[in-house]
XYZ file of C-alpha atoms in Angstrom:
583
model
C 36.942 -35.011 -14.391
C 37.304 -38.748 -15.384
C 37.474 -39.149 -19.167
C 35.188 -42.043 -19.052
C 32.398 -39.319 -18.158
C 29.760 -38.828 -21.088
C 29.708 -35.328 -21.592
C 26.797 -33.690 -23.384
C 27.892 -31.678 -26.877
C 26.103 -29.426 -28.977
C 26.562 -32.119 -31.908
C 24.744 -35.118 -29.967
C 22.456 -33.233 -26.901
C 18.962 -34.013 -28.771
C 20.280 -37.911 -29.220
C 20.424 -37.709 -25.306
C 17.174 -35.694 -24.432
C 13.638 -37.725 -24.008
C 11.551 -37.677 -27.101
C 8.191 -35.385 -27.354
C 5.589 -36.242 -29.663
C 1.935 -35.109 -29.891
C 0.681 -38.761 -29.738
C 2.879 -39.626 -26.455
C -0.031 -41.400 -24.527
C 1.939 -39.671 -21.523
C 3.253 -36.278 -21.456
C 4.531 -35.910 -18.267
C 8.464 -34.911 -17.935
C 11.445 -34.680 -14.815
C 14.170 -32.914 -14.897
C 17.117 -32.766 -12.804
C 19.608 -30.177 -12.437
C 22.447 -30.706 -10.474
C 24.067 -27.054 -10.315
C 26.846 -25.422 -8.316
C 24.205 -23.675 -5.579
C 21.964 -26.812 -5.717
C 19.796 -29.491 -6.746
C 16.373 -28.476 -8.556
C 13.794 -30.911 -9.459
C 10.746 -30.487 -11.330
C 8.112 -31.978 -13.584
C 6.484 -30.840 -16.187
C 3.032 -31.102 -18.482
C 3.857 -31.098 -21.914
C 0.485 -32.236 -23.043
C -0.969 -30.202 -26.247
C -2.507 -27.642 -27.405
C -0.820 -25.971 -24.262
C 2.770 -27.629 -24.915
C 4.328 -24.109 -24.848
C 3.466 -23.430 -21.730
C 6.175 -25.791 -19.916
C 3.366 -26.103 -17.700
C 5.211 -27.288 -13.988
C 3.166 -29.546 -12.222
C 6.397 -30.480 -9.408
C 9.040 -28.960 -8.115
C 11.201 -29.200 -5.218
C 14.942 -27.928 -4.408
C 17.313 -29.452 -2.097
C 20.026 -27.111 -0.613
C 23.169 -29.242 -1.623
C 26.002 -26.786 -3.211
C 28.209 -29.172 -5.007
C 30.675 -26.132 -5.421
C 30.798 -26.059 -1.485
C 31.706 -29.713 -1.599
C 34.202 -29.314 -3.951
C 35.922 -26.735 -1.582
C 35.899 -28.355 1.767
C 38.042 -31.493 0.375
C 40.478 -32.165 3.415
C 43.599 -29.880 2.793
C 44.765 -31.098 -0.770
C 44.733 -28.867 -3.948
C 42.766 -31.676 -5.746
C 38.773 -30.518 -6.515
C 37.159 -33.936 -5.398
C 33.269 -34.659 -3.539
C 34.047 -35.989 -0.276
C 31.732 -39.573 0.268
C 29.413 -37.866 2.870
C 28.018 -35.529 -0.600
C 28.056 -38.367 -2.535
C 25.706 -40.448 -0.604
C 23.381 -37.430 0.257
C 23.495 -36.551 -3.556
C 22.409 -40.282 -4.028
C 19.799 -40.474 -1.409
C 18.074 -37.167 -3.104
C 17.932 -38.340 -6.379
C 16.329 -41.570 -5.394
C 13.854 -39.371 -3.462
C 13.160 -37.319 -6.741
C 13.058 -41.059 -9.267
C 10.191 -41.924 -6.499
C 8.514 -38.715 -6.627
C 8.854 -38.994 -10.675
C 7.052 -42.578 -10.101
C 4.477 -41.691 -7.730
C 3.156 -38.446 -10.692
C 3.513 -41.747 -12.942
C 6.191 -39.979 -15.241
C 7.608 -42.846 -18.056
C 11.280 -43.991 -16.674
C 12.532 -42.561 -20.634
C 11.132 -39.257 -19.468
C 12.962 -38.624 -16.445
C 16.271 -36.601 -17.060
C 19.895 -35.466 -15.384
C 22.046 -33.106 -15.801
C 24.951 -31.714 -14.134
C 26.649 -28.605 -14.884
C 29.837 -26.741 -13.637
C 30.857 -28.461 -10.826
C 30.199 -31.807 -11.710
C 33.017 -31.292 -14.829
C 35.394 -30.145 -12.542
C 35.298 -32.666 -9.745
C 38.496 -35.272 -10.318
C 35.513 -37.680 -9.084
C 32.701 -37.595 -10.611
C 32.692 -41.006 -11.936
C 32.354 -41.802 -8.091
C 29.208 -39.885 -8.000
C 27.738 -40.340 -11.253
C 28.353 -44.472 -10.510
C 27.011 -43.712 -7.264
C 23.746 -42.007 -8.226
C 23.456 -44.582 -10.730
C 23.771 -47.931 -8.347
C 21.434 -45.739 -5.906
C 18.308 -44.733 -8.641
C 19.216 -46.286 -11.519
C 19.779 -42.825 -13.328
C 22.487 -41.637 -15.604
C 23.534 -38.177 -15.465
C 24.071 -36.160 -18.512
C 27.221 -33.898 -17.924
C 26.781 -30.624 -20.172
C 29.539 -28.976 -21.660
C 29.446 -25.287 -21.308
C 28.517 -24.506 -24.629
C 25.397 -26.671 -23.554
C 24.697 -25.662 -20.463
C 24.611 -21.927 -22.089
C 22.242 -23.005 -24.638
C 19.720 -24.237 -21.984
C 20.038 -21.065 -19.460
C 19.625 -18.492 -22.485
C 16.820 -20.812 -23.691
C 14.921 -21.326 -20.658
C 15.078 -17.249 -20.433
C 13.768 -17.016 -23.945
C 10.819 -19.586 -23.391
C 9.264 -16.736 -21.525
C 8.700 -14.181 -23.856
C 6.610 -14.673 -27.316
C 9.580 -13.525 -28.972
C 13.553 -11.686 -27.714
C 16.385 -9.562 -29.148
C 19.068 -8.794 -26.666
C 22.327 -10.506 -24.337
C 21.397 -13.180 -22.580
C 23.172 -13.877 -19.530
C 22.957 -17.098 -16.866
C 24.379 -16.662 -13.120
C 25.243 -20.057 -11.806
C 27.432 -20.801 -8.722
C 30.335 -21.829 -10.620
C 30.326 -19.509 -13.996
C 28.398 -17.374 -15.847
C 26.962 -17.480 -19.018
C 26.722 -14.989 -21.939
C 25.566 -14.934 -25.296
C 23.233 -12.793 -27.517
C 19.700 -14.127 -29.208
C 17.915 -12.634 -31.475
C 14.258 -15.438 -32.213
C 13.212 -13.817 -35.509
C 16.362 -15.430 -37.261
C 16.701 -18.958 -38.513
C 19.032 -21.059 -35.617
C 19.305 -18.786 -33.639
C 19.316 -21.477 -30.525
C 22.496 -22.890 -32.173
C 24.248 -19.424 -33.153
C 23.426 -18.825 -29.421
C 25.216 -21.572 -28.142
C 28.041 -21.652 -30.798
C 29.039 -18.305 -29.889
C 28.300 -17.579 -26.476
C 30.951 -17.168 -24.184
C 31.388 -19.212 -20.161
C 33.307 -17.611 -17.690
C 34.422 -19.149 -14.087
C 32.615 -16.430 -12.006
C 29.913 -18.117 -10.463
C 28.297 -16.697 -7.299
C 29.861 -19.211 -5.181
C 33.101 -19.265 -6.975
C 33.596 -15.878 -6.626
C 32.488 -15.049 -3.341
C 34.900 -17.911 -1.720
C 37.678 -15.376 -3.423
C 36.570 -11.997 -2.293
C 36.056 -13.404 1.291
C 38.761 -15.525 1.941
C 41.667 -14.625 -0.844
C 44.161 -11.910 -0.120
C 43.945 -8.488 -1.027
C 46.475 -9.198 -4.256
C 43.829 -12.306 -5.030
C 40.809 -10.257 -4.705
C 42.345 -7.319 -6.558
C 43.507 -9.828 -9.757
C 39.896 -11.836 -9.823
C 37.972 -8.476 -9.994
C 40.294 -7.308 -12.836
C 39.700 -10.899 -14.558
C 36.427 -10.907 -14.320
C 35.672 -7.098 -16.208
C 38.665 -8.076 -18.716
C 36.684 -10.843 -19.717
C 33.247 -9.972 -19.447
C 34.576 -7.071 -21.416
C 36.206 -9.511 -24.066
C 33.203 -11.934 -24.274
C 31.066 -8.687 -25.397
C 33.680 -7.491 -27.324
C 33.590 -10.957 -29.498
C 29.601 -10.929 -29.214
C 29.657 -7.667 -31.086
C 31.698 -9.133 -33.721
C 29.754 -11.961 -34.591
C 26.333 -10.272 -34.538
C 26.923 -6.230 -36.239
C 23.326 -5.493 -34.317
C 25.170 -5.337 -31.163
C 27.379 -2.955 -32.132
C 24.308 -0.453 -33.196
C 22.983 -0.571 -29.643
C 26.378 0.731 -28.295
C 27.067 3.369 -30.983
C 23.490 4.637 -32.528
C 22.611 7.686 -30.457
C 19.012 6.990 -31.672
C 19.229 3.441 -30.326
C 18.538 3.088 -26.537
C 20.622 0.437 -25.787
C 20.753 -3.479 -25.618
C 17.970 -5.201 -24.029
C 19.125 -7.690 -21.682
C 17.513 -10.791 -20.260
C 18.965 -12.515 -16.956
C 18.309 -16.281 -15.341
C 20.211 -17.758 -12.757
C 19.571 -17.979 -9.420
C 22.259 -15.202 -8.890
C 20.486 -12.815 -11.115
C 17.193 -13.572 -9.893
C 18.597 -12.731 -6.398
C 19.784 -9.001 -7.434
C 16.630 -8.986 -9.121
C 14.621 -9.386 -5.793
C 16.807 -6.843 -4.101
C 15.872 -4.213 -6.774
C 11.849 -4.925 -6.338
C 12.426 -4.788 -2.646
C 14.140 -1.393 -3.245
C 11.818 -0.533 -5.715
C 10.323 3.657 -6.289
C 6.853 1.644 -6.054
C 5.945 0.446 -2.246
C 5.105 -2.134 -1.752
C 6.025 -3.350 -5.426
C 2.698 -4.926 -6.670
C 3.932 -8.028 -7.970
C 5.561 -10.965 -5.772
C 7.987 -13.136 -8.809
C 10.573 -11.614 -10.393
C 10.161 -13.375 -12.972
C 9.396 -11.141 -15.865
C 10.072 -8.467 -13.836
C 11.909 -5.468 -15.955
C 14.030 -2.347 -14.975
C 15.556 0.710 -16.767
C 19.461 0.285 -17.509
C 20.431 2.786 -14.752
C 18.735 1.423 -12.199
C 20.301 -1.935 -12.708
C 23.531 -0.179 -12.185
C 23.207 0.796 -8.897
C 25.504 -1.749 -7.122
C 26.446 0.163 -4.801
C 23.128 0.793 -3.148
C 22.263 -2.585 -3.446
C 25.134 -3.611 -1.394
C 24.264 -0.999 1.229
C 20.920 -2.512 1.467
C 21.934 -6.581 1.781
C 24.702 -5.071 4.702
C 22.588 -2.828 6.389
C 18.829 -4.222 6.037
C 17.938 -7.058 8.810
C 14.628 -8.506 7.845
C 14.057 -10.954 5.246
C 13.921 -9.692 1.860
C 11.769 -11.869 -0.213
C 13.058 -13.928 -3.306
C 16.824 -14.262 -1.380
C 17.851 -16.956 0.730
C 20.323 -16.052 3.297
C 23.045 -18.250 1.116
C 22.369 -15.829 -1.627
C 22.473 -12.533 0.564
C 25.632 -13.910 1.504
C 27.052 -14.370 -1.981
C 25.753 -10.593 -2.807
C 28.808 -9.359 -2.425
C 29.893 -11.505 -5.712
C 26.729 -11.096 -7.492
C 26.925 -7.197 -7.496
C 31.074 -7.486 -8.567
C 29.404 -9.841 -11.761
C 27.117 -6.895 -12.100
C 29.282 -3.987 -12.419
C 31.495 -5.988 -14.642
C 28.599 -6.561 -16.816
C 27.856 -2.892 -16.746
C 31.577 -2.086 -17.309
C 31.206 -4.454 -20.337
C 28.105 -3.478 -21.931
C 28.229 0.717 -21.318
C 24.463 1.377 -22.879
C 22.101 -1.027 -21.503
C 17.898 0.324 -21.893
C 16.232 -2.684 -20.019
C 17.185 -5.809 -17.865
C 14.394 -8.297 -17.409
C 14.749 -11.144 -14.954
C 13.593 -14.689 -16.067
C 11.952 -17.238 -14.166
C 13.238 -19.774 -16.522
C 16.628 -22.085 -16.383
C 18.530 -24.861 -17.652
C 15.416 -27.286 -17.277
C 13.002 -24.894 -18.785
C 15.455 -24.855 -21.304
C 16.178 -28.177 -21.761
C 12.113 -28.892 -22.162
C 12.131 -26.294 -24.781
C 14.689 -27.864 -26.657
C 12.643 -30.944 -26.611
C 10.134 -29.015 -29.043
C 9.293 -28.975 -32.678
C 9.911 -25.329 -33.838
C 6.556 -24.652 -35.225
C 5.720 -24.842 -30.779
C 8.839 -23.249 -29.745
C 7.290 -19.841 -31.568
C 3.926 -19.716 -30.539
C 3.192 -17.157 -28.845
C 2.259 -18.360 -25.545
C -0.439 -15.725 -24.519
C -2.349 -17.006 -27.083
C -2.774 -20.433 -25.511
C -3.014 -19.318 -22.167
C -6.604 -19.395 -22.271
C -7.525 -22.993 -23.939
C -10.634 -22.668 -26.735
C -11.909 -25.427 -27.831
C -13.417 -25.406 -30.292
C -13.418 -23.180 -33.830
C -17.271 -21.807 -32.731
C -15.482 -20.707 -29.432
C -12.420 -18.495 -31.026
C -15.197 -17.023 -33.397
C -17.499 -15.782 -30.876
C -14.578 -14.702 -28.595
C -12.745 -12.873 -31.705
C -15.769 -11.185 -32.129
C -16.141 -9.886 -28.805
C -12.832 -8.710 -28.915
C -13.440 -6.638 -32.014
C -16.456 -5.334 -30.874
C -14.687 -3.305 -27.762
C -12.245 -3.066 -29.970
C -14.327 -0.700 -32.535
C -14.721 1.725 -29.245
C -11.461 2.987 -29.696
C -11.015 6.687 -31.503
C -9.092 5.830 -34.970
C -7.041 8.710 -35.091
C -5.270 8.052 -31.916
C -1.897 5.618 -32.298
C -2.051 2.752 -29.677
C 0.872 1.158 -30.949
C 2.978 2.564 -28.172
C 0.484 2.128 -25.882
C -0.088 -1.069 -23.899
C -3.535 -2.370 -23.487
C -4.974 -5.919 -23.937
C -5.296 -5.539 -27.450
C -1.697 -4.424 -28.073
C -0.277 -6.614 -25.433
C -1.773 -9.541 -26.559
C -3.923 -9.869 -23.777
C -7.578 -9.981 -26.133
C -8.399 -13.626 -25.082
C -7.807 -13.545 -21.302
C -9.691 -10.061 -21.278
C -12.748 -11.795 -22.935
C -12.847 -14.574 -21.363
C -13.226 -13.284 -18.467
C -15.530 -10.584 -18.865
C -18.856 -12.475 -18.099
C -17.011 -14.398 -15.415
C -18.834 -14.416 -11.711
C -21.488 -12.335 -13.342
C -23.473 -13.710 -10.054
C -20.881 -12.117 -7.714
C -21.570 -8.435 -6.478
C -19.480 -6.270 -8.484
C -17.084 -4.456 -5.574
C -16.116 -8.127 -4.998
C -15.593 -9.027 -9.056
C -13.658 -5.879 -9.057
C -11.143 -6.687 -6.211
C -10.761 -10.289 -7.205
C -10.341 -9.243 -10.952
C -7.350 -7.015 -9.587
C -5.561 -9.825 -7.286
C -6.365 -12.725 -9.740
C -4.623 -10.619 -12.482
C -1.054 -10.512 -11.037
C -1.365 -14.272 -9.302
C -2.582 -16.365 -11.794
C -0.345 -18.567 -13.834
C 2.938 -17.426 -11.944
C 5.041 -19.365 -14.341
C 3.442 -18.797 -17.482
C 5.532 -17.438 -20.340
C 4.698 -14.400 -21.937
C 2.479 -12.410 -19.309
C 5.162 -9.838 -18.134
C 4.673 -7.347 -14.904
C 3.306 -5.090 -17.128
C 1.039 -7.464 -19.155
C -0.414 -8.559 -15.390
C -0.570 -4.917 -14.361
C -2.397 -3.813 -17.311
C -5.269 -6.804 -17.540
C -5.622 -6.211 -13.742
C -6.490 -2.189 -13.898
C -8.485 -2.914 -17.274
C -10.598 -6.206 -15.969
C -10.798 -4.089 -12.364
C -12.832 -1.238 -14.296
C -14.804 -3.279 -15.588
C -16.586 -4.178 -12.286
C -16.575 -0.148 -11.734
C -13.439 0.029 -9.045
C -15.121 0.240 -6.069
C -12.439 -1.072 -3.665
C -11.561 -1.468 -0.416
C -8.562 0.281 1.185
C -5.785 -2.224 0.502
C -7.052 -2.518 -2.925
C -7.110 0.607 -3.292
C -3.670 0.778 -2.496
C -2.670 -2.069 -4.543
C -4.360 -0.701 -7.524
C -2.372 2.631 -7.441
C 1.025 0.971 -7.499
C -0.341 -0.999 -10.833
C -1.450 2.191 -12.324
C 2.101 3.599 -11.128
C 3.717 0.550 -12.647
C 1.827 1.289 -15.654
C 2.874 4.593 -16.073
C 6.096 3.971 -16.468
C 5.495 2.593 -19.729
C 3.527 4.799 -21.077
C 1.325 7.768 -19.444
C -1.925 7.142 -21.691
C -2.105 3.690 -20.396
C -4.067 3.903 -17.659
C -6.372 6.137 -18.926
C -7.569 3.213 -21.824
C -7.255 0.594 -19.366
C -10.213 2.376 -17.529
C -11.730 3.062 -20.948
C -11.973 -0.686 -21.952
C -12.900 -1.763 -18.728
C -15.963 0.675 -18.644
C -16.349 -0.367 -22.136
C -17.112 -3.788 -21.100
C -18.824 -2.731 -18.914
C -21.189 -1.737 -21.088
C -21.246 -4.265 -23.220
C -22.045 -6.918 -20.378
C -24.790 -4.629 -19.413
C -26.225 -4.744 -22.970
C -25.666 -8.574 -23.777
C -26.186 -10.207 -20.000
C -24.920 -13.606 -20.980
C -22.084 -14.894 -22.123
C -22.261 -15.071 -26.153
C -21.895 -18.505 -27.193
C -22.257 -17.667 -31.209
C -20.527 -15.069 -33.282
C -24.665 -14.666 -33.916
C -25.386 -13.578 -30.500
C -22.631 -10.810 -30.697
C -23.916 -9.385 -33.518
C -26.501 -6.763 -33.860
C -26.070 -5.719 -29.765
C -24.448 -2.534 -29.919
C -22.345 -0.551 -31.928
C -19.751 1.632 -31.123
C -18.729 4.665 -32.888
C -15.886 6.686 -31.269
C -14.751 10.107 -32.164
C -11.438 11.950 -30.550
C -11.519 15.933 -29.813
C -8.162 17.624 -28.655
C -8.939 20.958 -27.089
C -7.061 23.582 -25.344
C -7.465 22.286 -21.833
C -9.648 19.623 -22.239
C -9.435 16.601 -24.199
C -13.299 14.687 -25.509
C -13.949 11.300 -26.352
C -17.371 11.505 -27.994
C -18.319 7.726 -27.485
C -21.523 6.625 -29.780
C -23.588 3.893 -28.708
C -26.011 2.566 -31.600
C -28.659 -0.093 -30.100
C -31.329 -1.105 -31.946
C -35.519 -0.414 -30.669
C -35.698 -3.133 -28.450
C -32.899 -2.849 -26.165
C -32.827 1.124 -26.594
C -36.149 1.211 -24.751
C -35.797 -1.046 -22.278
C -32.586 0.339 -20.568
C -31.718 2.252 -17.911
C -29.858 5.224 -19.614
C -28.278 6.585 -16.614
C -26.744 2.779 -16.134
C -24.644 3.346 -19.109
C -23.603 6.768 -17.925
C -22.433 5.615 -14.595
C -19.947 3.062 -16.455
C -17.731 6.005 -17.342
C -17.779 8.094 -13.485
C -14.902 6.503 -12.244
C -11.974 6.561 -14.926
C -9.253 8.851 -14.426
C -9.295 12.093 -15.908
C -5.936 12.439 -16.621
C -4.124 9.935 -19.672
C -0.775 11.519 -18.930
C -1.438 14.687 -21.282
C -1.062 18.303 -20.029
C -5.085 18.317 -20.809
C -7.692 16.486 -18.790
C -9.299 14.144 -20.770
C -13.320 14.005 -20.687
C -15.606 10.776 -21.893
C -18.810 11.973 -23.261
C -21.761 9.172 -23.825
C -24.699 9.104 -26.716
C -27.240 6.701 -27.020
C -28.455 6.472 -30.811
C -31.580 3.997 -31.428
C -30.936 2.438 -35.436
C -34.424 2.538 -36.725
C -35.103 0.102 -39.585
C-alpha cells in the first residue's frame, strides 16, 4: 500500500467518524464497507430516544471481492486491483453517494471504509483517487487494530450487555479479542489487545484449493499455532479467561461471532439443527452449545453432499466452507472449553455507528426502547400492568433461571401488546401473536432466539392457542427451543399468557392511567409440591361489581390449555378461586 494512504488508528478514528448529537436536525447515517468478500452499504436512523437501536433504514450489497481482484493480477507476484475493479468499484460507490442523496442523508454523514484488502493492494491510491474523482468520497483505510474494534463492537451492539471472545471472519483475516461491557474501556482494551490474523475465508480457501499438499499442510499448522497463540496472549491480559479454561465449576467461555464467514457456518448449523424446521429464519442472535459448534466435520459432509439451497449461504460462501470450518477447528483447538457460540448480525458498520455514541447510549439496554413510550403517564400505567401479572407468580418458586418476559426483559413488549387487535377473533390474535413474535424487528439488538421464542409462546397463550396445523407445528419447535434453556419455561410462558388472559377479560380496554389498573383484580398465588402432582392455587380477588357480573366459567377456561408438564418428574396442576373483597 502507498504511504500517502490515510490510514485510520485507534489514536485519531473518532476525529475521522461523522459527529452524532441529539440536536442534529438530521439523523440519518451511510456507511460503506469495502471488505475482502464485498461491498456493503447501508443507512441508518440514529434519531432519539431509539438511538440504540442502529435502526437500518437501507441496505444493499454488491458482490465485488476485492481479495479476488487482488489475486487475478496478470502473472506477477505484486498484489495490485486490475483497472476493470477499479472502475466497477467507482461506478458502485457513486450508485450508493446517490442512493445516500435520494434518503436525503447530510454529505458529512456519509462514510468509507476499507479493510484488509484495500491495505494490501500496492494500488490503492489508484482506487481510493479513483473513487474519489468518481463520488467525491474519501475512503477511510482501517488499521487492523481498528477494523477489530468495529467487528467485536458491532457484535456487542446486539446484546444489552457481553462477557466472552469475540471473533470477526472477514475474507482476508480474522479477528479476535475478548470484551467484557461491565468494565470501564473496555472498547479500547478490546482493540488494544486483540489479535488479526491473515486467515480470511477467501484467503484461505485460495490455499487449500489451489496450494500444494506441503502449502496446505504448513497454512493449516499456521493458522492453529496462532489462533492458539492469540488466545494464549488473550488469557494473559485478562486472568478471567483463564478461569473459563481451568475452573471445573465454570462452563466455559462464551463466545460471540460476526463476519460473514461465521454467519455462514452459523446458517449451516440452523439448517442442521435437532429442531425441524428451526423456527427462526436470521442467525443473528442465534446461539448453540460448545459441542455442537465443534462438529466440523459434519458440517462439511453436509455443504459436499447437500444440493439444495441452504438458506443464509451464498454459493461463494458454500464454496469457501471448506476454509471456514479449518478457522473453526482451529478456534476449537485454541479455546478447548467453549459453553455457547452466538452468531451476530452486527459488523464493522454497526460497529462503527456505535462508536459514534455517547456512552450513557452505548449501555442502554436496548429492549427497553424497543417499544417507544411517550410519555411519563404511559411507562406508569404500563409498569403497573406489568406488576400486576407479575404478583400472579408463586413467591417461593426462583425464576431467576428461568426465562420469561419478566426475567428476559421482555415486560414492555408483553404489555403493550396485550390489548392489541382486541377486535380480531382470538384463534387469529393467537397465530399472528406467534409469527409476529419471531419476525418483528429482525435487526433489533437485544431480542435473542430465545427472547423471540419465549414472547411468542407467552403472547400466543394469551389468545388461548387455538391454532391451525402449521402453527401448531411452529409453536412446538418454540416450546422445543425453549426447553433447551430451561424445562419450566414453557410451562410459565402458558401461565402468563392465560394470566393475561384474564386480566384483559377483567379490564376490556386498554388502561390509559395507573388509576384504571388499580382496584381490577388481585392476584394471590400459592405453590404446592406433591408427590405426583404439583398445584398452583391461583387467587383471584375482584371487588362486588365485577365479581357479579362475570362469567365464572370464562376465567376457568383461560387455564384448559397450558401444558401440564413444566419439565418436573410431577405434572403440574393450575387450580382457580374467585374471592369477592367486600368493603
Amino acid at each position: 500500500m502507498a504511504s500517502s494512504t490515510d490510514v485510520v488508528q485507534l489514536e485519531n478514528f473518532a476525529s475521522k467518524m461523522p459527529h452524532w448529537d441529539p440536536d442534529l436536525t438530521n439523523h440519518l447515517f451511510a456507511l460503506v464497507d469495502m471488505g475482502s468478500n464485498g461491498i456493503r452499504f447501508s443507512i441508518s436512523d440514529l434519531s432519539p430516544p431509539q438511538t440504540r437501536l442502529l435502526r437500518c433504514v437501507y441496505r444493499e450489497r454488491a458482490g465485488i471481492s476485492l481479495f479476488d481482484a487482488l489475486n487475478t493480477s496478470p502473472s506477477t507476484s505484486h498484489l495490485v486491483f486490475p483497472q476493470n475493479v477499479i472502475d466497477q468499484v467507482s461506478k458502485t460507490l457513486t450508485r450508493f453517494k446517490s442512493i445516500a442523496n435520494d434518503f436525503g442523508v447530510p454529505a458529512e454523514h456519509i462514510s468509507v471504509f476499507a479493510t484488509e484488502a484495500m491495505r494490501k493492494a500496492e494500488n490503492a491510491d489508484s482506487m481510493l483517487n479513483a473513487i474519489f474523482k468518481t463520488s467525491q468520497l474519501g475512503v477511510h483505510v482501517l488499521a487492523p487494530e481498528v477494523e477489530t474494534l468495529f467487528g467485536a463492537m458491532g457484535a456487542r451492539g446486539g446484546f444489552a450487555e457481553v462477557e466472552g471472545l469475540f471473533l470477526d471472519l472477514g475474507g482476508g483475516s480474522v479477528q479476535m479479542t475478548y470484551l467484557n461491557s461491565s468494565t470501564n474501556g473496555y472498547e479500547k482494551a478490546a482493540a488494544q489487545l486483540g489479535r488479526s490474523l491473515p486467515f480470511g475465508a477467501a484467503r484461505l480457501i485460495t490455499i487449500l484449493e489451489d496450494g500444494e499438499t506441503e502449502a496446505r499442510a504448513n497454512a493449516l499448522n499456521n493458522l492453529r499455532e496462532r489462533m492458539r497463540d492469540a488466545f494464549a496472549k488473550l488469557q494473559h491480559q485478562f486472568p478471567s479467561l483463564i478461569d473459563t479454561q481451568t475452573n471445573q465449576e465454570n462452563g466455559g467461555v462464551d463466545i460471540y461471532l460476526c463476519g460473514g464467514g461465521f454467519r455462514g457456518y452459523g446458517s449451516m448449523l440452523m439448517h442442521t439443527d435437532s429442531i425441524q424446521p428451526y423456527p427462526i429464519h436470521a442467525v443473528g442472535a442465534y446461539t448453540v452449545q460448545g459441542s455442537v459448534f465443534s462438529q466440523t466435520k459434519h458440517m462439511c459432509k453436509v455443504n459436499d453432499e447437500y444440493d439444495g439451497r441452504i438458506p443464509g449461504i451464498s454459493k461463494r460462501r458454500r464454496q469457501q466452507f471448506p476454509a471456514i470450518a479449518a478457522v473453526v477447528e482451529a478456534l476449537v483447538d485454541a479455546v478447548p472449553r467453549i459453553r455457547t457460540v452466538t452468531f451476530c448480525s452486527g459488523g464493522n458498520r454497526e460497529g462503527a455507528l456505535f462508536m459514534m455514541l455517547p456512552q450513557v447510549i452505548k449501555e442502554q439496554d436496548p429492549l427497553s426502547i424497543l417499544h417507544p413510550i411517550n410519555s411519563k403517564v404511559e411507562f406508569e400505567t404500563l409498569q403497573s400492568v406489568l406488576d400486576i401479572v407479575q404478583s400472579s407468580l408463586p413467591a417461593d418458586v426462583d425464576f431467576s433461571d428461568i426465562p420469561t418476559v419478566f426475567t428476559l426483559g421482555l415486560g414492555p413488549l408483553f404489555a403493550n401488546s396485550i390489548w392489541t387487535r382486541v377486535g380480531e377473533p382470538s384463534d387469529a390474535n393467537a397465530a399472528f401473536e406467534l409469527q409476529q413474535a419471531i419476525h418483528r424487528d429482525p435487526s433489533a439488538p437485544g431480542l435473542s432466539h430465545l427472547a423471540r421464542a419465549v414472547l411468542a409462546l407467552t403472547l400466543c397463550s394469551r389468545w388461548g392457542t387455538d391454532l391451525g396445523p402449521a402453527d401448531k407445528l411452529l409453536r412446538r419447535n418454540l416450546q422445543k427451543l425453549v426447553d433447551r434453556s430451561n424445562p419450566e419455561a414453557n410451562f410459565w410462558a402458558e401461565y402468563i399468557g392465560a394470566v393475561a388472559n384474564i386480566y384483559s377479560i377483567l379490564c376490556p380496554a386498554k388502561p390509559n392511567t395507573v388509576s384504571k389498573t388499580k382496584n381490577v383484580v388481585k392476584f394471590i398465588p400459592t405453590m404446592k409440591n406433591g408427590r405426583t402432582v404439583d398445584k398452583v392455587f391461583l387467587t383471584i380477588s375482584l371487588s362486588p361489581s365485577i365479581y357479579q357480573n362475570l362469567d365464572h366459567r370464562q376465567l376457568a377456561s383461560c387455564f384448559k390449555d397450558i401444558r401440564k408438564h413444566r419439565g418436573t418428574a410431577n405434572k403440574t396442576k393450575v387450580e382457580l378461586f374467585l374471592h369477592r373483597i367486600d368493603s
